[in-house]
């Protein structure tokens, strides 16, 4: 679990922290290094609806149905639909970010890892990386394609497990046909992107696969 800097008196942080990411946080949130379908943003974290939404998306990224090499969830940055503002809806994300309270960052990381262990089967541990974005602390969840896929996730504490995949910028429950494909491809080697983790400039593989009728 990554450490985080101490907060300043106004709740911001300007301390240097060690990133666990291969891309800069500014490039990540502005889609300069990662395709938009590999990103999800959450204004805040809670152990209610947000936890189950995040767990479903983590499992979908880990399943890597369209061979995009997983994805990222940024906690502390809102998407337009999460706030009631017509002006903000024009923008892709809401900046400056709300951020995560530095006093809560350790607890949040523990809760995320605990949720992945108890709500995803087989269990899966993403990489967590506190980052400083515009003087605010945010938490990036980096969910890479899993060697143990496919994974199922619960939609409630005692609910049933279901398979989820990523379709464009959305996390959806897999259909019977998609589940069959997940199970058949589970032993295959993940796609090796010749452009590295970024993949910028190439057509999204979920579009290519759908256009081929798969």
C-alpha positions in Angstrom: 0.0 0.0 0.0 1.4 3.3 -1.1 2.3 6.1 1.4 1.0 9.6 1.1 2.2 13.1 2.1 1.0 15.1 5.1 -1.7 17.7 4.3 -1.1 21.4 4.5 -3.3 23.7 6.6 -5.7 24.3 3.7 -6.1 20.6 2.8 -3.9 20.7 -0.2 -0.5 19.0 -0.6 2.6 20.0 -2.4 4.9 17.2 -1.1 6.7 14.9 -3.5 5.4 11.4 -3.5 6.6 8.2 -5.3 4.3 7.3 -8.1 3.5 3.7 -8.9 2.3 4.6 -12.4 4.1 4.5 -15.7 2.4 7.7 -16.9 2.1 11.2 -15.5 -1.1 11.9 -13.7 -1.7 15.0 -15.8 -1.4 12.9 -19.0 -3.6 10.2 -17.6 -6.6 12.3 -16.6 -6.4 14.3 -19.9 -6.3 11.1 -22.0 -2.9 12.0 -23.5 -1.3 8.6 -22.6 -4.3 6.3 -22.2 -7.5 5.8 -24.3 -10.7 7.2 -22.7 -12.4 3.7 -22.5 -9.6 2.7 -20.1 -10.4 5.4 -17.6 -13.1 5.9 -15.0 -13.4 8.8 -12.5 -15.1 8.9 -9.1 -15.6 12.1 -7.1 -15.2 10.3 -3.8 -15.0 6.9 -2.2 -17.5 5.2 0.1 -18.3 1.7 1.3 -21.8 1.9 -0.3 -22.7 2.2 -4.0 -19.3 3.6 -5.0 -17.5 0.5 -3.6 -19.6 -1.9 -5.7 -19.2 0.3 -8.8 -15.5 0.4 -8.4 -15.2 -3.3 -7.7 -17.2 -4.2 -10.8 -15.0 -1.9 -12.9 -11.8 -3.3 -11.4 -13.0 -6.9 -12.3 -13.9 -5.7 -15.8 -10.5 -4.2 -16.4 -8.8 -7.3 -15.0 -10.9 -9.5 -17.4 -9.6 -7.3 -20.3 -12.2 -8.6 -22.7 -11.0 -6.4 -25.6 -7.3 -6.8 -24.8 -6.8 -3.1 -23.9 -4.4 -4.1 -21.0 -6.7 -3.1 -18.2 -7.4 0.4 -17.1 -7.5 3.1 -14.4 -10.0 4.4 -11.8 -9.2 7.9 -10.4 -10.7 8.6 -7.0 -11.1 12.3 -6.2 -11.9 13.5 -9.7 -15.6 13.9 -10.8 -17.1 13.1 -14.2 -19.7 15.7 -15.4 -22.6 13.4 -14.7 -21.6 13.2 -11.0 -22.4 16.9 -10.4 -25.4 19.1 -11.3 -23.8 21.7 -13.5 -24.5 22.4 -17.1 -21.2 24.2 -17.6 -19.3 21.2 -16.1 -21.2 18.8 -18.4 -19.4 20.3 -21.4 -16.0 19.2 -20.0 -14.8 15.6 -19.9 -13.8 15.8 -16.2 -14.2 18.3 -13.5 -11.0 20.2 -12.6 -9.6 21.3 -10.3 -10.3 18.0 -8.5 -12.1 17.6 -5.3 -9.3 15.3 -4.2 -9.1 12.8 -1.3 -8.5 14.0 2.2 -4.9 12.9 3.0 -6.1 11.8 6.4 -8.4 9.3 4.7 -6.0 8.0 2.1 -4.6 5.0 4.1 -8.1 3.9 5.2 -9.4 4.2 1.6 -6.6 2.0 0.2 -7.2 -0.6 2.9 -11.0 -0.6 2.1 -10.4 -0.9 -1.7 -8.0 -3.9 -1.3 -10.3 -5.5 1.2 -13.3 -5.1 -1.2 -11.3 -6.7 -4.0 -10.4 -9.6 -1.8 -13.9 -10.2 -0.6 -16.0 -9.2 -3.6 -14.0 -10.5 -6.5 -13.4 -14.2 -7.3 -10.7 -15.2 -7.8 -9.4 -12.4 -5.6 -7.5 -9.7 -7.4 -5.2 -6.9 -6.1 -4.8 -3.8 -8.2 -2.0 -1.3 -7.9 -2.8 1.7 -5.8 -1.0 5.0 -6.3 -1.7 8.3 -4.5 -0.9 11.2 -6.9 -0.9 15.0 -6.6 -3.0 16.7 -9.2 -3.3 20.5 -9.1 -2.2 20.5 -5.5 -4.8 18.0 -4.5 -4.3 14.4 -3.5 -6.1 11.8 -5.7 -5.9 8.0 -5.6 -5.4 6.1 -8.8 -6.4 2.4 -9.0 -4.4 0.7 -11.8 -6.1 -2.6 -12.7 -4.0 -4.5 -15.2 -5.1 -7.5 -17.2 -5.0 -10.4 -14.9 -3.2 -13.7 -15.3 -6.0 -15.3 -13.3 -8.9 -14.1 -15.4 -11.8 -14.4 -15.8 -13.0 -12.8 -12.6 -16.5 -12.4 -11.2 -17.6 -9.6 -8.9 -20.5 -9.3 -6.4 -23.0 -6.5 -6.8 -23.9 -6.7 -3.1 -22.2 -7.8 0.1 -24.0 -11.2 0.0 -25.1 -11.1 -3.6 -24.3 -13.5 -6.5 -21.1 -13.2 -8.5 -21.3 -12.0 -12.1 -18.8 -11.5 -14.9 -18.3 -7.9 -16.0 -16.5 -6.5 -19.0 -15.6 -3.0 -20.3 -17.5 -1.7 -23.4 -16.2 1.6 -24.4 -16.3 3.9 -21.3 -18.8 1.7 -19.5 -18.7 -1.4 -17.3 -21.4 -3.9 -18.3 -22.5 -7.3 -17.2 -21.2 -9.9 -19.7 -23.7 -11.8 -21.9 -23.7 -15.6 -22.1 -21.8 -15.3 -25.4 -19.2 -12.9 -23.8 -18.8 -15.2 -20.8 -18.1 -18.1 -23.1 -15.5 -16.0 -24.9 -13.9 -15.0 -21.5 -13.7 -18.7 -20.5 -12.3 -19.8 -23.8 -9.6 -17.1 -23.8 -8.6 -17.3 -20.2 -5.6 -19.5 -21.0 -4.4 -17.3 -23.9 -1.6 -14.8 -23.7 -2.9 -11.2 -23.4 -2.5 -8.9 -26.4 1.0 -7.4 -26.6 0.5 -3.7 -27.5 3.5 -2.7 -29.7 3.0 0.9 -28.5 3.3 0.1 -24.8 0.7 0.9 -22.2 -0.4 4.1 -23.8 -1.9 2.8 -27.1 -2.6 6.4 -28.3 -3.2 6.7 -32.0 -4.6 3.2 -32.5 -8.3 2.4 -32.9 -9.8 1.1 -29.6 -9.8 -2.6 -29.8 -13.4 -2.8 -28.4 -14.5 -1.0 -31.6 -12.4 -3.3 -33.8 -13.8 -6.4 -32.2 -17.4 -5.2 -32.4 -16.9 -4.2 -36.1 -15.7 -7.7 -36.8 -18.8 -9.2 -35.3 -17.1 -10.9 -32.4 
